[in-house]
C-alpha cells in the first residue's frame, strides 16, 4: 500500500515569496491533516479536512497560510508571503476517518525561508 | 486534550529492552493512548495504541496502568535503528480536539552499541 506522498521534499525561498506544498493521502482516506514542525519541537496541527470540508483550522495563520482539498483527495498548502519564522517541516497525514483509526504521516516538506 | 509528560531523554544498550514511560493523569475514559516515533528527517511513524488493555504488535508492547494515568512503551530488543524521538499522545475523543493528535516534546531515545 502506497503511503502519504508529499512534494517538494525541500524548498528554499526568500522572505515575502510564496510557496506551495502538495499532498496525496493514502487511497480511500477521508481525513487529511497538515502539521507544522519547527526544529526541536513536536508537530503542531495547522488544519484538518474531512473529505473536502474543513473540520478545524483554528491554528492556521490565515493571513498568510491557505489550504484546500478539492475533490476530497489531494491537498495543497500555500504560504504567501513567507516569513523567516515559517521555516519548518510541513507534514501531511491521513486516516480513514476522524476517530478510531491510525493516522499515517508523509515524509514532510522542508521549508527554509531566508 | 489530556496532556502527557515524558522524560526528555533516555539511553538504552543495544539488545536490551527499552522502557519508555509516559504520564497522562488527566486522561478521560474514552481517550486512547498513542505512541509514535520520529527518526531524524522522517515523518512520525505509528507504533501502537491502546485504551485500557495491554497491547502488543510486531514493533512494541504497550502497558497501561489500571487507573490509566500512565503507560509504558516497551521495545523488547532495542537496536541502533530504534534511536529516535518517541511521542506519547492522548488522542482527543470529543469537542474541538476530536480525533486529533497533539504532540508534546517527546523522549529522545538513544540506543548505544
mmCIF file with all atom_site columns, C-alpha atoms in Angstrom:
data_model
loop_
_atom_site.group_PDB
_atom_site.id
_atom_site.type_symbol
_atom_site.label_atom_id
_atom_site.label_alt_id
_atom_site.label_comp_id
_atom_site.label_asym_id
_atom_site.label_entity_id
_atom_site.label_seq_id
_atom_site.pdbx_PDB_ins_code
_atom_site.Cartn_x
_atom_site.Cartn_y
_atom_site.Cartn_z
_atom_site.occupancy
_atom_site.B_iso_or_equiv
_atom_site.pdbx_formal_charge
_atom_site.auth_seq_id
_atom_site.auth_comp_id
_atom_site.auth_asym_id
_atom_site.auth_atom_id
_atom_site.pdbx_PDB_model_num
ATOM 1   C CA . UNK A 1 1   ? 0.000   0.000  0.000  1.00 0.00 ? 1   UNK A CA 1
ATOM 2   C CA . UNK A 1 2   ? 1.399   3.386  -1.014 1.00 0.00 ? 2   UNK A CA 1
ATOM 3   C CA . UNK A 1 3   ? 1.965   5.847  1.807  1.00 0.00 ? 3   UNK A CA 1
ATOM 4   C CA . UNK A 1 4   ? 1.232   9.557  2.068  1.00 0.00 ? 4   UNK A CA 1
ATOM 5   C CA . UNK A 1 5   ? 3.082   11.343 -0.724 1.00 0.00 ? 5   UNK A CA 1
ATOM 6   C CA . UNK A 1 6   ? 4.367   14.882 -0.384 1.00 0.00 ? 6   UNK A CA 1
ATOM 7   C CA . UNK A 1 7   ? 6.232   17.251 -2.648 1.00 0.00 ? 7   UNK A CA 1
ATOM 8   C CA . UNK A 1 8   ? 8.503   19.047 -2.908 1.00 0.00 ? 8   UNK A CA 1
ATOM 9   C CA . UNK A 1 9   ? 10.758  17.420 -0.367 1.00 0.00 ? 9   UNK A CA 1
ATOM 10  C CA . UNK A 1 10  ? 12.894  20.524 0.084  1.00 0.00 ? 10  UNK A CA 1
ATOM 11  C CA . UNK A 1 11  ? 12.327  24.184 -0.724 1.00 0.00 ? 11  UNK A CA 1
ATOM 12  C CA . UNK A 1 12  ? 14.357  27.326 -0.102 1.00 0.00 ? 12  UNK A CA 1
ATOM 13  C CA . UNK A 1 13  ? 12.710  30.701 -0.702 1.00 0.00 ? 13  UNK A CA 1
ATOM 14  C CA . UNK A 1 14  ? 13.295  34.296 0.220  1.00 0.00 ? 14  UNK A CA 1
ATOM 15  C CA . UNK A 1 15  ? 11.035  36.038 2.709  1.00 0.00 ? 15  UNK A CA 1
ATOM 16  C CA . UNK A 1 16  ? 7.936   37.569 1.184  1.00 0.00 ? 16  UNK A CA 1
ATOM 17  C CA . UNK A 1 17  ? 7.914   34.958 -1.596 1.00 0.00 ? 17  UNK A CA 1
ATOM 18  C CA . UNK A 1 18  ? 5.227   32.338 -1.900 1.00 0.00 ? 18  UNK A CA 1
ATOM 19  C CA . UNK A 1 19  ? 5.415   28.562 -1.757 1.00 0.00 ? 19  UNK A CA 1
ATOM 20  C CA . UNK A 1 20  ? 3.001   25.671 -2.192 1.00 0.00 ? 20  UNK A CA 1
ATOM 21  C CA . UNK A 1 21  ? 3.156   22.118 -0.891 1.00 0.00 ? 21  UNK A CA 1
ATOM 22  C CA . UNK A 1 22  ? 1.232   19.196 -2.292 1.00 0.00 ? 22  UNK A CA 1
ATOM 23  C CA . UNK A 1 23  ? -0.053  16.094 -0.533 1.00 0.00 ? 23  UNK A CA 1
ATOM 24  C CA . UNK A 1 24  ? -1.595  12.902 -1.864 1.00 0.00 ? 24  UNK A CA 1
ATOM 25  C CA . UNK A 1 25  ? -3.070  10.861 1.001  1.00 0.00 ? 25  UNK A CA 1
ATOM 26  C CA . UNK A 1 26  ? -3.406  7.111  1.210  1.00 0.00 ? 26  UNK A CA 1
ATOM 27  C CA . UNK A 1 27  ? -6.123  5.935  -1.153 1.00 0.00 ? 27  UNK A CA 1
ATOM 28  C CA . UNK A 1 28  ? -9.543  5.969  0.451  1.00 0.00 ? 28  UNK A CA 1
ATOM 29  C CA . UNK A 1 29  ? -8.555  8.055  3.455  1.00 0.00 ? 29  UNK A CA 1
ATOM 30  C CA . UNK A 1 30  ? -11.237 10.619 4.167  1.00 0.00 ? 30  UNK A CA 1
ATOM 31  C CA . UNK A 1 31  ? -9.368  12.634 6.786  1.00 0.00 ? 31  UNK A CA 1
ATOM 32  C CA . UNK A 1 32  ? -6.325  14.704 5.908  1.00 0.00 ? 32  UNK A CA 1
ATOM 33  C CA . UNK A 1 33  ? -4.128  16.775 8.239  1.00 0.00 ? 33  UNK A CA 1
ATOM 34  C CA . UNK A 1 34  ? -1.411  19.357 7.750  1.00 0.00 ? 34  UNK A CA 1
ATOM 35  C CA . UNK A 1 35  ? 1.110   19.784 10.575 1.00 0.00 ? 35  UNK A CA 1
ATOM 36  C CA . UNK A 1 36  ? 3.954   22.242 11.019 1.00 0.00 ? 36  UNK A CA 1
ATOM 37  C CA . UNK A 1 37  ? 7.097   21.077 12.817 1.00 0.00 ? 37  UNK A CA 1
ATOM 38  C CA . UNK A 1 38  ? 9.671   23.653 13.829 1.00 0.00 ? 38  UNK A CA 1
ATOM 39  C CA . UNK A 1 39  ? 13.152  22.303 14.551 1.00 0.00 ? 39  UNK A CA 1
ATOM 40  C CA . UNK A 1 40  ? 13.365  20.824 18.031 1.00 0.00 ? 40  UNK A CA 1
ATOM 41  C CA . UNK A 1 41  ? 9.616   20.793 18.610 1.00 0.00 ? 41  UNK A CA 1
ATOM 42  C CA . UNK A 1 42  ? 6.814   18.304 18.133 1.00 0.00 ? 42  UNK A CA 1
ATOM 43  C CA . UNK A 1 43  ? 4.461   18.678 15.168 1.00 0.00 ? 43  UNK A CA 1
ATOM 44  C CA . UNK A 1 44  ? 1.639   21.222 15.526 1.00 0.00 ? 44  UNK A CA 1
ATOM 45  C CA . UNK A 1 45  ? -1.679  20.760 13.751 1.00 0.00 ? 45  UNK A CA 1
ATOM 46  C CA . UNK A 1 46  ? -2.491  23.504 11.228 1.00 0.00 ? 46  UNK A CA 1
ATOM 47  C CA . UNK A 1 47  ? -5.641  22.217 9.556  1.00 0.00 ? 47  UNK A CA 1
ATOM 48  C CA . UNK A 1 48  ? -7.811  19.116 9.373  1.00 0.00 ? 48  UNK A CA 1
ATOM 49  C CA . UNK A 1 49  ? -10.047 18.129 6.460  1.00 0.00 ? 49  UNK A CA 1
ATOM 50  C CA . UNK A 1 50  ? -12.823 15.565 6.357  1.00 0.00 ? 50  UNK A CA 1
ATOM 51  C CA . UNK A 1 51  ? -13.290 14.768 2.661  1.00 0.00 ? 51  UNK A CA 1
ATOM 52  C CA . UNK A 1 52  ? -13.219 18.240 1.077  1.00 0.00 ? 52  UNK A CA 1
ATOM 53  C CA . UNK A 1 53  ? -14.542 20.119 4.111  1.00 0.00 ? 53  UNK A CA 1
ATOM 54  C CA . UNK A 1 54  ? -12.520 21.842 6.818  1.00 0.00 ? 54  UNK A CA 1
ATOM 55  C CA . UNK A 1 55  ? -13.023 20.349 10.293 1.00 0.00 ? 55  UNK A CA 1
ATOM 56  C CA . UNK A 1 56  ? -10.582 22.557 12.173 1.00 0.00 ? 56  UNK A CA 1
ATOM 57  C CA . UNK A 1 57  ? -8.327  25.375 11.004 1.00 0.00 ? 57  UNK A CA 1
ATOM 58  C CA . UNK A 1 58  ? -8.062  27.222 14.303 1.00 0.00 ? 58  UNK A CA 1
ATOM 59  C CA . UNK A 1 59  ? -4.256  27.017 14.353 1.00 0.00 ? 59  UNK A CA 1
ATOM 60  C CA . UNK A 1 60  ? -3.779  28.097 10.723 1.00 0.00 ? 60  UNK A CA 1
ATOM 61  C CA . UNK A 1 61  ? -2.369  31.662 10.362 1.00 0.00 ? 61  UNK A CA 1
ATOM 62  C CA . UNK A 1 62  ? -4.966  32.672 7.842  1.00 0.00 ? 62  UNK A CA 1
ATOM 63  C CA . UNK A 1 63  ? -3.370  35.970 6.953  1.00 0.00 ? 63  UNK A CA 1
ATOM 64  C CA . UNK A 1 64  ? -0.639  34.083 5.092  1.00 0.00 ? 64  UNK A CA 1
ATOM 65  C CA . UNK A 1 65  ? -1.493  30.386 5.043  1.00 0.00 ? 65  UNK A CA 1
ATOM 66  C CA . UNK A 1 66  ? -4.208  28.747 2.991  1.00 0.00 ? 66  UNK A CA 1
ATOM 67  C CA . UNK A 1 67  ? -5.095  25.145 2.282  1.00 0.00 ? 67  UNK A CA 1
ATOM 68  C CA . UNK A 1 68  ? -7.567  23.379 0.096  1.00 0.00 ? 68  UNK A CA 1
ATOM 69  C CA . UNK A 1 69  ? -8.619  19.851 -0.663 1.00 0.00 ? 69  UNK A CA 1
ATOM 70  C CA . UNK A 1 70  ? -10.586 19.940 -3.857 1.00 0.00 ? 70  UNK A CA 1
ATOM 71  C CA . UNK A 1 71  ? -12.488 16.743 -4.703 1.00 0.00 ? 71  UNK A CA 1
ATOM 72  C CA . UNK A 1 72  ? -11.626 15.349 -1.297 1.00 0.00 ? 72  UNK A CA 1
ATOM 73  C CA . UNK A 1 73  ? -8.377  13.698 -2.337 1.00 0.00 ? 73  UNK A CA 1
ATOM 74  C CA . UNK A 1 74  ? -5.173  15.719 -2.904 1.00 0.00 ? 74  UNK A CA 1
ATOM 75  C CA . UNK A 1 75  ? -4.453  18.803 -0.874 1.00 0.00 ? 75  UNK A CA 1
ATOM 76  C CA . UNK A 1 76  ? -2.267  21.864 -1.216 1.00 0.00 ? 76  UNK A CA 1
ATOM 77  C CA . UNK A 1 77  ? -0.920  24.137 1.487  1.00 0.00 ? 77  UNK A CA 1
ATOM 78  C CA . UNK A 1 78  ? 0.173   27.602 0.437  1.00 0.00 ? 78  UNK A CA 1
ATOM 79  C CA . UNK A 1 79  ? 2.160   30.269 2.240  1.00 0.00 ? 79  UNK A CA 1
ATOM 80  C CA . UNK A 1 80  ? 2.087   33.813 0.912  1.00 0.00 ? 80  UNK A CA 1
ATOM 81  C CA . UNK A 1 81  ? 4.027   35.883 1.824  1.00 0.00 ? 81  UNK A CA 1
ATOM 82  C CA . UNK A 1 82  ? 6.519   33.730 3.705  1.00 0.00 ? 82  UNK A CA 1
ATOM 83  C CA . UNK A 1 83  ? 8.254   34.914 6.862  1.00 0.00 ? 83  UNK A CA 1
ATOM 84  C CA . UNK A 1 84  ? 11.508  33.725 8.382  1.00 0.00 ? 84  UNK A CA 1
ATOM 85  C CA . UNK A 1 85  ? 9.603   32.004 11.211 1.00 0.00 ? 85  UNK A CA 1
ATOM 86  C CA . UNK A 1 86  ? 7.792   29.812 8.671  1.00 0.00 ? 86  UNK A CA 1
ATOM 87  C CA . UNK A 1 87  ? 10.975  27.778 8.261  1.00 0.00 ? 87  UNK A CA 1
ATOM 88  C CA . UNK A 1 88  ? 9.842   24.319 9.298  1.00 0.00 ? 88  UNK A CA 1
ATOM 89  C CA . UNK A 1 89  ? 8.872   20.874 8.092  1.00 0.00 ? 89  UNK A CA 1
ATOM 90  C CA . UNK A 1 90  ? 5.319   20.667 6.784  1.00 0.00 ? 90  UNK A CA 1
ATOM 91  C CA . UNK A 1 91  ? 3.863   17.234 7.380  1.00 0.00 ? 91  UNK A CA 1
ATOM 92  C CA . UNK A 1 92  ? 0.801   15.839 5.708  1.00 0.00 ? 92  UNK A CA 1
ATOM 93  C CA . UNK A 1 93  ? -1.061  12.947 7.324  1.00 0.00 ? 93  UNK A CA 1
ATOM 94  C CA . UNK A 1 94  ? -4.167  10.948 6.554  1.00 0.00 ? 94  UNK A CA 1
ATOM 95  C CA . UNK A 1 95  ? -6.505  8.450  8.173  1.00 0.00 ? 95  UNK A CA 1
ATOM 96  C CA . UNK A 1 96  ? -9.614  6.541  7.093  1.00 0.00 ? 96  UNK A CA 1
ATOM 97  C CA . UNK A 1 97  ? -11.779 8.604  9.438  1.00 0.00 ? 97  UNK A CA 1
ATOM 98  C CA . UNK A 1 98  ? -11.683 11.123 12.252 1.00 0.00 ? 98  UNK A CA 1
ATOM 99  C CA . UNK A 1 99  ? -11.523 8.727  15.180 1.00 0.00 ? 99  UNK A CA 1
ATOM 100 C CA . UNK A 1 100 ? -10.569 5.180  15.946 1.00 0.00 ? 100 UNK A CA 1
ATOM 101 C CA . UNK A 1 101 ? -8.185  4.933  13.018 1.00 0.00 ? 101 UNK A CA 1
ATOM 102 C CA . UNK A 1 102 ? -4.436  5.185  12.802 1.00 0.00 ? 102 UNK A CA 1
ATOM 103 C CA . UNK A 1 103 ? -3.059  8.419  11.357 1.00 0.00 ? 103 UNK A CA 1
ATOM 104 C CA . UNK A 1 104 ? -0.257  7.941  8.838  1.00 0.00 ? 104 UNK A CA 1
ATOM 105 C CA . UNK A 1 105 ? 2.296   10.635 8.070  1.00 0.00 ? 105 UNK A CA 1
ATOM 106 C CA . UNK A 1 106 ? 4.229   11.528 4.969  1.00 0.00 ? 106 UNK A CA 1
ATOM 107 C CA . UNK A 1 107 ? 7.949   12.271 4.936  1.00 0.00 ? 107 UNK A CA 1
ATOM 108 C CA . UNK A 1 108 ? 7.371   16.015 5.070  1.00 0.00 ? 108 UNK A CA 1
ATOM 109 C CA . UNK A 1 109 ? 8.332   19.057 3.040  1.00 0.00 ? 109 UNK A CA 1
ATOM 110 C CA . UNK A 1 110 ? 11.281  21.009 4.438  1.00 0.00 ? 110 UNK A CA 1
ATOM 111 C CA . UNK A 1 111 ? 10.975  24.762 4.024  1.00 0.00 ? 111 UNK A CA 1
ATOM 112 C CA . UNK A 1 112 ? 13.786  27.226 4.618  1.00 0.00 ? 112 UNK A CA 1
ATOM 113 C CA . UNK A 1 113 ? 12.944  30.932 4.374  1.00 0.00 ? 113 UNK A CA 1
ATOM 114 C CA . UNK A 1 114 ? 15.996  33.185 4.006  1.00 0.00 ? 114 UNK A CA 1
ATOM 115 C CA . UNK B 2 1   ? -6.845  17.282 25.391 1.00 0.00 ? 1   UNK B CA 1
ATOM 116 C CA . UNK B 2 2   ? -5.200  15.270 28.124 1.00 0.00 ? 2   UNK B CA 1
ATOM 117 C CA . UNK B 2 3   ? -1.591  16.349 28.426 1.00 0.00 ? 3   UNK B CA 1
ATOM 118 C CA . UNK B 2 4   ? 1.277   13.896 28.594 1.00 0.00 ? 4   UNK B CA 1
ATOM 119 C CA . UNK B 2 5   ? 4.578   14.072 30.443 1.00 0.00 ? 5   UNK B CA 1
ATOM 120 C CA . UNK B 2 6   ? 7.642   12.218 29.199 1.00 0.00 ? 6   UNK B CA 1
ATOM 121 C CA . UNK B 2 7   ? 11.305  12.288 30.220 1.00 0.00 ? 7   UNK B CA 1
ATOM 122 C CA . UNK B 2 8   ? 13.269  14.402 27.727 1.00 0.00 ? 8   UNK B CA 1
ATOM 123 C CA . UNK B 2 9   ? 15.855  11.712 27.056 1.00 0.00 ? 9   UNK B CA 1
ATOM 124 C CA . UNK B 2 10  ? 16.751  8.101  27.764 1.00 0.00 ? 10  UNK B CA 1
ATOM 125 C CA . UNK B 2 11  ? 19.574  5.728  26.911 1.00 0.00 ? 11  UNK B CA 1
ATOM 126 C CA . UNK B 2 12  ? 19.460  2.021  26.223 1.00 0.00 ? 12  UNK B CA 1
ATOM 127 C CA . UNK B 2 13  ? 22.028  -0.639 25.341 1.00 0.00 ? 13  UNK B CA 1
ATOM 128 C CA . UNK B 2 14  ? 21.567  -2.470 22.069 1.00 0.00 ? 14  UNK B CA 1
ATOM 129 C CA . UNK B 2 15  ? 19.776  -5.777 22.541 1.00 0.00 ? 15  UNK B CA 1
ATOM 130 C CA . UNK B 2 16  ? 18.215  -4.768 25.842 1.00 0.00 ? 16  UNK B CA 1
ATOM 131 C CA . UNK B 2 17  ? 14.615  -3.770 26.421 1.00 0.00 ? 17  UNK B CA 1
ATOM 132 C CA . UNK B 2 18  ? 13.816  -0.068 26.226 1.00 0.00 ? 18  UNK B CA 1
ATOM 133 C CA . UNK B 2 19  ? 11.045  1.018  28.588 1.00 0.00 ? 19  UNK B CA 1
ATOM 134 C CA . UNK B 2 20  ? 9.682   4.481  27.850 1.00 0.00 ? 20  UNK B CA 1
ATOM 135 C CA . UNK B 2 21  ? 7.326   5.938  30.476 1.00 0.00 ? 21  UNK B CA 1
ATOM 136 C CA . UNK B 2 22  ? 4.504   8.404  29.967 1.00 0.00 ? 22  UNK B CA 1
ATOM 137 C CA . UNK B 2 23  ? 2.198   10.131 32.439 1.00 0.00 ? 23  UNK B CA 1
ATOM 138 C CA . UNK B 2 24  ? -1.294  11.168 31.359 1.00 0.00 ? 24  UNK B CA 1
ATOM 139 C CA . UNK B 2 25  ? -3.079  11.753 34.653 1.00 0.00 ? 25  UNK B CA 1
ATOM 140 C CA . UNK B 2 26  ? -5.936  13.800 33.137 1.00 0.00 ? 26  UNK B CA 1
ATOM 141 C CA . UNK B 2 27  ? -6.922  11.241 30.511 1.00 0.00 ? 27  UNK B CA 1
ATOM 142 C CA . UNK B 2 28  ? -10.650 10.680 30.156 1.00 0.00 ? 28  UNK B CA 1
ATOM 143 C CA . UNK B 2 29  ? -12.398 7.353  29.822 1.00 0.00 ? 29  UNK B CA 1
ATOM 144 C CA . UNK B 2 30  ? -12.764 7.256  26.043 1.00 0.00 ? 30  UNK B CA 1
ATOM 145 C CA . UNK B 2 31  ? -9.373  8.666  25.077 1.00 0.00 ? 31  UNK B CA 1
ATOM 146 C CA . UNK B 2 32  ? -6.780  6.388  23.537 1.00 0.00 ? 32  UNK B CA 1
ATOM 147 C CA . UNK B 2 33  ? -3.037  6.451  24.208 1.00 0.00 ? 33  UNK B CA 1
ATOM 148 C CA . UNK B 2 34  ? -0.995  6.512  21.006 1.00 0.00 ? 34  UNK B CA 1
ATOM 149 C CA . UNK B 2 35  ? 2.747   6.154  20.527 1.00 0.00 ? 35  UNK B CA 1
ATOM 150 C CA . UNK B 2 36  ? 4.622   7.475  17.513 1.00 0.00 ? 36  UNK B CA 1
ATOM 151 C CA . UNK B 2 37  ? 8.319   7.789  16.853 1.00 0.00 ? 37  UNK B CA 1
ATOM 152 C CA . UNK B 2 38  ? 10.255  10.099 14.582 1.00 0.00 ? 38  UNK B CA 1
ATOM 153 C CA . UNK B 2 39  ? 13.641  9.314  13.175 1.00 0.00 ? 39  UNK B CA 1
ATOM 154 C CA . UNK B 2 40  ? 15.636  12.314 12.040 1.00 0.00 ? 40  UNK B CA 1
ATOM 155 C CA . UNK B 2 41  ? 14.405  13.834 8.763  1.00 0.00 ? 41  UNK B CA 1
ATOM 156 C CA . UNK B 2 42  ? 11.441  11.455 8.524  1.00 0.00 ? 42  UNK B CA 1
ATOM 157 C CA . UNK B 2 43  ? 7.755   11.820 9.301  1.00 0.00 ? 43  UNK B CA 1
ATOM 158 C CA . UNK B 2 44  ? 6.307   10.384 12.527 1.00 0.00 ? 44  UNK B CA 1
ATOM 159 C CA . UNK B 2 45  ? 5.821   6.624  12.398 1.00 0.00 ? 45  UNK B CA 1
ATOM 160 C CA . UNK B 2 46  ? 2.909   4.933  14.141 1.00 0.00 ? 46  UNK B CA 1
ATOM 161 C CA . UNK B 2 47  ? 3.971   2.337  16.734 1.00 0.00 ? 47  UNK B CA 1
ATOM 162 C CA . UNK B 2 48  ? 0.991   1.227  18.788 1.00 0.00 ? 48  UNK B CA 1
ATOM 163 C CA . UNK B 2 49  ? -2.114  2.446  20.597 1.00 0.00 ? 49  UNK B CA 1
ATOM 164 C CA . UNK B 2 50  ? -4.419  1.255  23.368 1.00 0.00 ? 50  UNK B CA 1
ATOM 165 C CA . UNK B 2 51  ? -7.399  2.173  25.503 1.00 0.00 ? 51  UNK B CA 1
ATOM 166 C CA . UNK B 2 52  ? -7.133  0.213  28.741 1.00 0.00 ? 52  UNK B CA 1
ATOM 167 C CA . UNK B 2 53  ? -5.775  -3.235 27.973 1.00 0.00 ? 53  UNK B CA 1
ATOM 168 C CA . UNK B 2 54  ? -2.150  -4.024 27.304 1.00 0.00 ? 54  UNK B CA 1
ATOM 169 C CA . UNK B 2 55  ? -1.346  -4.250 23.622 1.00 0.00 ? 55  UNK B CA 1
ATOM 170 C CA . UNK B 2 56  ? 1.411   -5.923 21.635 1.00 0.00 ? 56  UNK B CA 1
ATOM 171 C CA . UNK B 2 57  ? 2.360   -5.856 17.978 1.00 0.00 ? 57  UNK B CA 1
ATOM 172 C CA . UNK B 2 58  ? 5.424   -6.656 15.925 1.00 0.00 ? 58  UNK B CA 1
ATOM 173 C CA . UNK B 2 59  ? 7.124   -3.429 16.946 1.00 0.00 ? 59  UNK B CA 1
ATOM 174 C CA . UNK B 2 60  ? 6.404   -2.982 20.639 1.00 0.00 ? 60  UNK B CA 1
ATOM 175 C CA . UNK B 2 61  ? 4.252   -3.588 23.690 1.00 0.00 ? 61  UNK B CA 1
ATOM 176 C CA . UNK B 2 62  ? 2.125   -1.023 25.465 1.00 0.00 ? 62  UNK B CA 1
ATOM 177 C CA . UNK B 2 63  ? 1.412   -1.375 29.154 1.00 0.00 ? 63  UNK B CA 1
ATOM 178 C CA . UNK B 2 64  ? -1.337  0.869  30.539 1.00 0.00 ? 64  UNK B CA 1
ATOM 179 C CA . UNK B 2 65  ? -1.866  1.085  34.294 1.00 0.00 ? 65  UNK B CA 1
ATOM 180 C CA . UNK B 2 66  ? -5.233  0.094  35.690 1.00 0.00 ? 66  UNK B CA 1
ATOM 181 C CA . UNK B 2 67  ? -6.144  3.696  36.526 1.00 0.00 ? 67  UNK B CA 1
ATOM 182 C CA . UNK B 2 68  ? -4.986  4.697  33.009 1.00 0.00 ? 68  UNK B CA 1
ATOM 183 C CA . UNK B 2 69  ? -2.949  7.594  34.380 1.00 0.00 ? 69  UNK B CA 1
ATOM 184 C CA . UNK B 2 70  ? 0.308   6.304  32.974 1.00 0.00 ? 70  UNK B CA 1
ATOM 185 C CA . UNK B 2 71  ? 1.684   3.919  30.381 1.00 0.00 ? 71  UNK B CA 1
ATOM 186 C CA . UNK B 2 72  ? 4.957   2.364  29.279 1.00 0.00 ? 72  UNK B CA 1
ATOM 187 C CA . UNK B 2 73  ? 6.113   1.609  25.778 1.00 0.00 ? 73  UNK B CA 1
ATOM 188 C CA . UNK B 2 74  ? 8.411   -1.400 25.632 1.00 0.00 ? 74  UNK B CA 1
ATOM 189 C CA . UNK B 2 75  ? 10.782  -2.121 22.771 1.00 0.00 ? 75  UNK B CA 1
ATOM 190 C CA . UNK B 2 76  ? 11.800  -5.680 23.686 1.00 0.00 ? 76  UNK B CA 1
ATOM 191 C CA . UNK B 2 77  ? 15.182  -5.830 21.934 1.00 0.00 ? 77  UNK B CA 1
ATOM 192 C CA . UNK B 2 78  ? 16.366  -2.344 21.044 1.00 0.00 ? 78  UNK B CA 1
ATOM 193 C CA . UNK B 2 79  ? 18.571  -1.878 18.000 1.00 0.00 ? 79  UNK B CA 1
ATOM 194 C CA . UNK B 2 80  ? 20.569  1.117  16.820 1.00 0.00 ? 80  UNK B CA 1
ATOM 195 C CA . UNK B 2 81  ? 17.791  1.848  14.336 1.00 0.00 ? 81  UNK B CA 1
ATOM 196 C CA . UNK B 2 82  ? 15.397  2.446  17.233 1.00 0.00 ? 82  UNK B CA 1
ATOM 197 C CA . UNK B 2 83  ? 17.237  5.667  18.080 1.00 0.00 ? 83  UNK B CA 1
ATOM 198 C CA . UNK B 2 84  ? 14.523  8.304  17.610 1.00 0.00 ? 84  UNK B CA 1
ATOM 199 C CA . UNK B 2 85  ? 12.180  10.731 19.336 1.00 0.00 ? 85  UNK B CA 1
ATOM 200 C CA . UNK B 2 86  ? 9.248   8.858  20.869 1.00 0.00 ? 86  UNK B CA 1
ATOM 201 C CA . UNK B 2 87  ? 5.955   10.667 21.335 1.00 0.00 ? 87  UNK B CA 1
ATOM 202 C CA . UNK B 2 88  ? 3.238   9.575  23.755 1.00 0.00 ? 88  UNK B CA 1
ATOM 203 C CA . UNK B 2 89  ? -0.069  11.153 22.739 1.00 0.00 ? 89  UNK B CA 1
ATOM 204 C CA . UNK B 2 90  ? -3.551  11.078 24.144 1.00 0.00 ? 90  UNK B CA 1
ATOM 205 C CA . UNK B 2 91  ? -5.885  11.302 21.174 1.00 0.00 ? 91  UNK B CA 1
ATOM 206 C CA . UNK B 2 92  ? -8.819  13.645 21.537 1.00 0.00 ? 92  UNK B CA 1
ATOM 207 C CA . UNK B 2 93  ? -12.198 11.986 21.901 1.00 0.00 ? 93  UNK B CA 1
ATOM 208 C CA . UNK B 2 94  ? -14.570 14.923 21.909 1.00 0.00 ? 94  UNK B CA 1
ATOM 209 C CA . UNK B 2 95  ? -15.138 18.608 21.338 1.00 0.00 ? 95  UNK B CA 1
ATOM 210 C CA . UNK B 2 96  ? -12.646 20.591 19.306 1.00 0.00 ? 96  UNK B CA 1
ATOM 211 C CA . UNK B 2 97  ? -9.907  18.019 19.904 1.00 0.00 ? 97  UNK B CA 1
ATOM 212 C CA . UNK B 2 98  ? -11.922 15.111 18.490 1.00 0.00 ? 98  UNK B CA 1
ATOM 213 C CA . UNK B 2 99  ? -9.659  12.699 16.628 1.00 0.00 ? 99  UNK B CA 1
ATOM 214 C CA . UNK B 2 100 ? -6.624  14.943 16.793 1.00 0.00 ? 100 UNK B CA 1
ATOM 215 C CA . UNK B 2 101 ? -3.079  14.027 17.750 1.00 0.00 ? 101 UNK B CA 1
ATOM 216 C CA . UNK B 2 102 ? -1.481  16.758 19.867 1.00 0.00 ? 102 UNK B CA 1
ATOM 217 C CA . UNK B 2 103 ? 2.262   16.213 20.077 1.00 0.00 ? 103 UNK B CA 1
ATOM 218 C CA . UNK B 2 104 ? 4.430   17.182 23.047 1.00 0.00 ? 104 UNK B CA 1
ATOM 219 C CA . UNK B 2 105 ? 8.217   17.290 23.177 1.00 0.00 ? 105 UNK B CA 1
ATOM 220 C CA . UNK B 2 106 ? 8.671   13.527 23.301 1.00 0.00 ? 106 UNK B CA 1
ATOM 221 C CA . UNK B 2 107 ? 11.551  11.407 24.629 1.00 0.00 ? 107 UNK B CA 1
ATOM 222 C CA . UNK B 2 108 ? 14.815  11.196 22.739 1.00 0.00 ? 108 UNK B CA 1
ATOM 223 C CA . UNK B 2 109 ? 15.845  7.537  22.948 1.00 0.00 ? 109 UNK B CA 1
ATOM 224 C CA . UNK B 2 110 ? 19.469  6.817  22.163 1.00 0.00 ? 110 UNK B CA 1
ATOM 225 C CA . UNK B 2 111 ? 20.448  3.172  21.695 1.00 0.00 ? 111 UNK B CA 1
ATOM 226 C CA . UNK B 2 112 ? 24.145  2.511  22.296 1.00 0.00 ? 112 UNK B CA 1
ATOM 227 C CA . UNK B 2 113 ? 26.227  -0.351 20.837 1.00 0.00 ? 113 UNK B CA 1
#
